[in-house]
């Protein structure tokens, strides 16, 4: 079950991610008021944070862990549209559109979120032009991120090329250990959902990459041995 507790936003200032600069133009008084109305939320792996078409009254900053955005088609099949990590903010669009969520958000691993009050942020948007500009910059960052990952979702690329791009993206987004092991563990099922293919085909391609010497694989881990090998496929 999710666990709620007071959020001091202490950790946020230590996360070196550009997204968290969205709040740099708030006055100390405004920031303190935002802190007072916020809370931390521990969410276990697999927890749905919000669902598609759900009204949002919070904005969520990922302090620790990782989440995914996804939609579901008429047959109930999941389509993952984005992976999010430490410092990413979920629910920004609702600040300006007041529309329901366009995607569902789910914790990929045990995660800690900072839950910020949407109305409090909207007050600052109305009275603080610099804060408004910072938020617009954050939207531009989101577009840039989408552009940089376009290859993963590009239909005219082969599944093999898109899987290679996905693995390289996960390595860049979430980091690696010194031995090349990806810090994020992504289920083969989720990889298949991103690529629009079957889990079996993803497993076969990973085995192919392994045989080529590009990576090592276990049931839950990927150790990247040759970024160059994967890049040459794209």
Coordinates of C-alpha atoms in Angstrom, one line a residue:
X1 CA 0.0 0.0 0.0
X2 CA 1.2 3.6 -0.6
X3 CA 2.6 5.3 2.5
X4 CA 2.1 9.1 3.0
X5 CA 4.4 11.3 5.0
X6 CA 5.4 15.0 5.2
X7 CA 7.5 16.2 2.3
X8 CA 10.3 18.7 3.1
X9 CA 11.5 18.7 -0.5
X10 CA 15.0 18.4 0.9
X11 CA 16.0 15.6 -1.5
X12 CA 14.7 17.5 -4.5
X13 CA 17.4 20.2 -4.2
X14 CA 20.0 17.5 -4.4
X15 CA 18.7 15.8 -7.5
X16 CA 20.7 17.3 -10.4
X17 CA 18.0 17.1 -13.0
X18 CA 16.9 20.1 -15.0
X19 CA 13.2 19.4 -14.5
X20 CA 13.5 20.4 -10.8
X21 CA 14.5 23.9 -11.8
X22 CA 10.9 24.5 -12.6
X23 CA 10.5 25.8 -9.1
X24 CA 13.7 28.0 -8.9
X25 CA 11.8 31.3 -9.5
X26 CA 9.4 30.8 -6.6
X27 CA 10.0 33.2 -3.6
X28 CA 11.0 31.6 -0.3
X29 CA 7.5 32.4 1.0
X30 CA 5.8 30.7 -2.0
X31 CA 8.1 27.7 -1.8
X32 CA 7.4 27.3 1.9
X33 CA 3.7 27.4 1.2
X34 CA 4.1 24.8 -1.5
X35 CA 6.1 22.6 0.9
X36 CA 3.4 23.0 3.6
X37 CA 0.8 21.6 1.2
X38 CA 2.9 18.8 -0.2
X39 CA 3.6 15.3 1.0
X40 CA 5.9 12.4 0.2
X41 CA 4.3 9.1 -1.0
X42 CA 6.0 5.7 -1.0
X43 CA 4.6 3.6 -3.8
X44 CA 5.5 -0.1 -4.1
X45 CA 6.4 -1.6 -7.5
X46 CA 3.3 -2.0 -9.7
X47 CA 1.2 0.6 -7.9
X48 CA -1.0 2.7 -10.2
X49 CA -0.4 6.3 -9.3
X50 CA -3.2 7.7 -11.5
X51 CA -5.3 6.3 -14.3
X52 CA -6.1 7.5 -17.8
X53 CA -9.0 10.0 -17.8
X54 CA -8.7 10.6 -14.1
X55 CA -8.9 14.2 -12.8
X56 CA -5.7 15.3 -11.2
X57 CA -5.4 17.5 -8.1
X58 CA -1.7 16.7 -7.5
X59 CA 1.5 17.1 -9.5
X60 CA 4.1 14.3 -8.8
X61 CA 7.8 14.6 -8.7
X62 CA 9.8 11.4 -8.7
X63 CA 12.3 11.5 -5.8
X64 CA 13.4 7.9 -6.1
X65 CA 12.6 5.1 -8.4
X66 CA 11.0 4.9 -11.8
X67 CA 7.5 5.0 -13.4
X68 CA 5.9 4.5 -16.8
X69 CA 3.2 6.3 -18.7
X70 CA 0.8 4.0 -20.7
X71 CA -2.5 3.9 -22.5
X72 CA -4.9 1.0 -23.1
X73 CA -6.7 0.1 -26.3
X74 CA -10.2 -1.2 -26.7
X75 CA -9.0 -4.8 -26.2
X76 CA -7.3 -3.8 -22.9
X77 CA -3.8 -4.1 -24.3
X78 CA -1.2 -1.8 -22.7
X79 CA 0.9 0.6 -24.8
X80 CA 3.8 2.2 -22.9
X81 CA 4.5 5.7 -24.1
X82 CA 7.2 6.9 -21.8
X83 CA 9.6 5.8 -19.0
X84 CA 10.2 8.4 -16.2
X85 CA 12.9 8.5 -13.5
X86 CA 14.4 10.6 -10.7
X87 CA 13.5 14.3 -11.1
X88 CA 10.8 13.8 -13.7
X89 CA 7.5 15.5 -13.0
X90 CA 4.1 13.9 -13.7
X91 CA 0.9 15.8 -14.3
X92 CA 2.3 19.1 -15.6
X93 CA -0.2 19.4 -18.4
X94 CA -3.1 19.4 -16.0
X95 CA -1.7 22.7 -14.5
X96 CA -2.6 24.6 -17.7
X97 CA -5.3 22.5 -19.3
X98 CA -7.4 21.3 -16.3
X99 CA -8.1 18.2 -18.3
X100 CA -8.0 14.7 -17.1
X101 CA -4.9 12.5 -17.4
X102 CA -4.2 11.4 -20.9
X103 CA -2.2 8.4 -19.7
X104 CA -2.0 6.0 -16.7
X105 CA 1.1 6.3 -14.4
X106 CA 2.5 3.2 -12.7
X107 CA 5.5 2.6 -10.5
X108 CA 8.1 0.3 -12.3
X109 CA 10.0 -0.2 -9.0
X110 CA 9.5 0.8 -5.4
X111 CA 9.4 4.6 -5.7
X112 CA 9.1 7.8 -3.6
X113 CA 7.1 10.7 -5.0
X114 CA 6.7 14.3 -3.9
X115 CA 3.1 15.1 -4.2
X116 CA 2.5 18.8 -4.9
X117 CA -0.8 20.6 -4.6
X118 CA -2.0 21.6 -8.0
X119 CA -4.1 24.6 -6.9
X120 CA -1.1 26.0 -5.0
X121 CA 1.1 25.8 -8.1
X122 CA -1.6 27.4 -10.2
X123 CA -1.8 30.3 -7.9
X124 CA 1.9 30.9 -8.5
X125 CA 1.5 30.6 -12.2
X126 CA -1.1 33.4 -12.2
X127 CA 1.1 35.8 -10.1
X128 CA 4.7 34.9 -11.1
X129 CA 5.6 35.4 -14.8
X130 CA 9.1 33.9 -14.2
X131 CA 7.6 30.7 -12.8
X132 CA 5.2 30.5 -15.7
X133 CA 8.2 30.8 -18.2
X134 CA 10.0 28.1 -16.3
X135 CA 7.1 25.8 -16.6
X136 CA 6.9 26.5 -20.4
X137 CA 10.6 25.6 -20.6
X138 CA 9.7 22.3 -18.9
X139 CA 7.1 21.6 -21.6
X140 CA 9.8 22.3 -24.3
X141 CA 12.1 19.8 -22.4
X142 CA 9.3 17.2 -22.7
X143 CA 9.1 17.8 -26.4
X144 CA 12.8 17.5 -26.8
X145 CA 12.7 14.2 -24.9
X146 CA 10.0 12.9 -27.1
X147 CA 12.1 13.9 -30.2
X148 CA 15.2 12.1 -28.8
X149 CA 13.2 8.9 -28.3
X150 CA 11.2 9.1 -31.5
X151 CA 13.3 6.2 -33.0
X152 CA 11.9 3.8 -30.4
X153 CA 8.3 4.4 -31.6
X154 CA 9.1 5.0 -35.3
X155 CA 7.0 2.5 -37.3
X156 CA 9.3 2.4 -40.4
X157 CA 12.2 1.2 -38.2
X158 CA 12.6 -2.6 -37.6
X159 CA 11.8 -4.0 -34.2
X160 CA 15.5 -4.9 -33.9
X161 CA 16.5 -1.3 -34.5
X162 CA 13.9 0.0 -32.0
X163 CA 14.9 -2.5 -29.3
X164 CA 18.6 -1.4 -29.7
X165 CA 17.5 2.2 -29.3
X166 CA 15.3 1.4 -26.3
X167 CA 18.2 -0.4 -24.5
X168 CA 20.6 2.6 -25.2
X169 CA 17.9 5.0 -24.0
X170 CA 17.4 3.1 -20.7
X171 CA 21.1 3.1 -20.1
X172 CA 21.3 6.9 -20.7
X173 CA 18.1 7.7 -18.8
X174 CA 18.6 5.5 -15.7
X175 CA 22.4 4.9 -15.7
X176 CA 24.6 1.8 -15.4
X177 CA 26.8 0.2 -12.9
X178 CA 30.6 0.0 -13.6
X179 CA 30.2 -3.5 -15.2
X180 CA 27.6 -2.1 -17.6
X181 CA 24.5 -3.4 -15.8
X182 CA 21.4 -1.2 -16.4
X183 CA 20.3 0.3 -13.1
X184 CA 16.6 -0.1 -14.1
X185 CA 15.0 -3.5 -14.5
X186 CA 12.4 -3.5 -17.3
X187 CA 10.2 -6.6 -17.8
X188 CA 10.3 -8.2 -21.2
X189 CA 6.6 -7.7 -21.3
X190 CA 7.0 -3.9 -20.9
X191 CA 9.7 -3.8 -23.6
X192 CA 7.2 -5.6 -25.9
X193 CA 4.5 -3.1 -25.0
X194 CA 6.8 -0.2 -26.0
X195 CA 7.7 -1.7 -29.3
X196 CA 4.3 -3.1 -30.2
X197 CA 5.4 -6.7 -30.5
X198 CA 5.3 -10.0 -28.6
X199 CA 7.3 -10.8 -25.5
X200 CA 8.6 -13.9 -27.2
X201 CA 10.1 -11.8 -30.1
X202 CA 11.8 -9.4 -27.6
X203 CA 13.3 -12.4 -25.9
X204 CA 14.6 -13.8 -29.2
X205 CA 16.1 -10.4 -30.1
X206 CA 17.8 -10.1 -26.8
X207 CA 19.3 -13.6 -27.3
X208 CA 20.5 -12.4 -30.7
X209 CA 22.1 -9.4 -29.2
X210 CA 23.7 -11.6 -26.6
X211 CA 25.1 -14.0 -29.2
X212 CA 26.6 -11.0 -31.0
X213 CA 28.4 -9.9 -27.9
X214 CA 26.4 -6.7 -27.4
X215 CA 25.1 -7.6 -24.0
X216 CA 24.6 -10.2 -21.3
X217 CA 21.1 -11.1 -20.0
X218 CA 19.6 -12.8 -17.0
X219 CA 15.9 -13.1 -16.2
X220 CA 15.8 -9.6 -14.8
X221 CA 19.0 -7.8 -15.7
X222 CA 20.7 -6.5 -18.8
X223 CA 24.5 -5.9 -18.8
X224 CA 25.5 -3.7 -21.8
X225 CA 28.9 -4.8 -23.2
X226 CA 28.9 -2.9 -26.5
X227 CA 27.0 0.3 -27.0
X228 CA 28.8 0.7 -30.4
X229 CA 27.4 -2.6 -31.5
X230 CA 23.8 -1.5 -30.7
X231 CA 24.3 1.9 -32.2
X232 CA 25.5 0.4 -35.5
X233 CA 22.1 -1.3 -35.7
X234 CA 20.1 1.9 -35.6

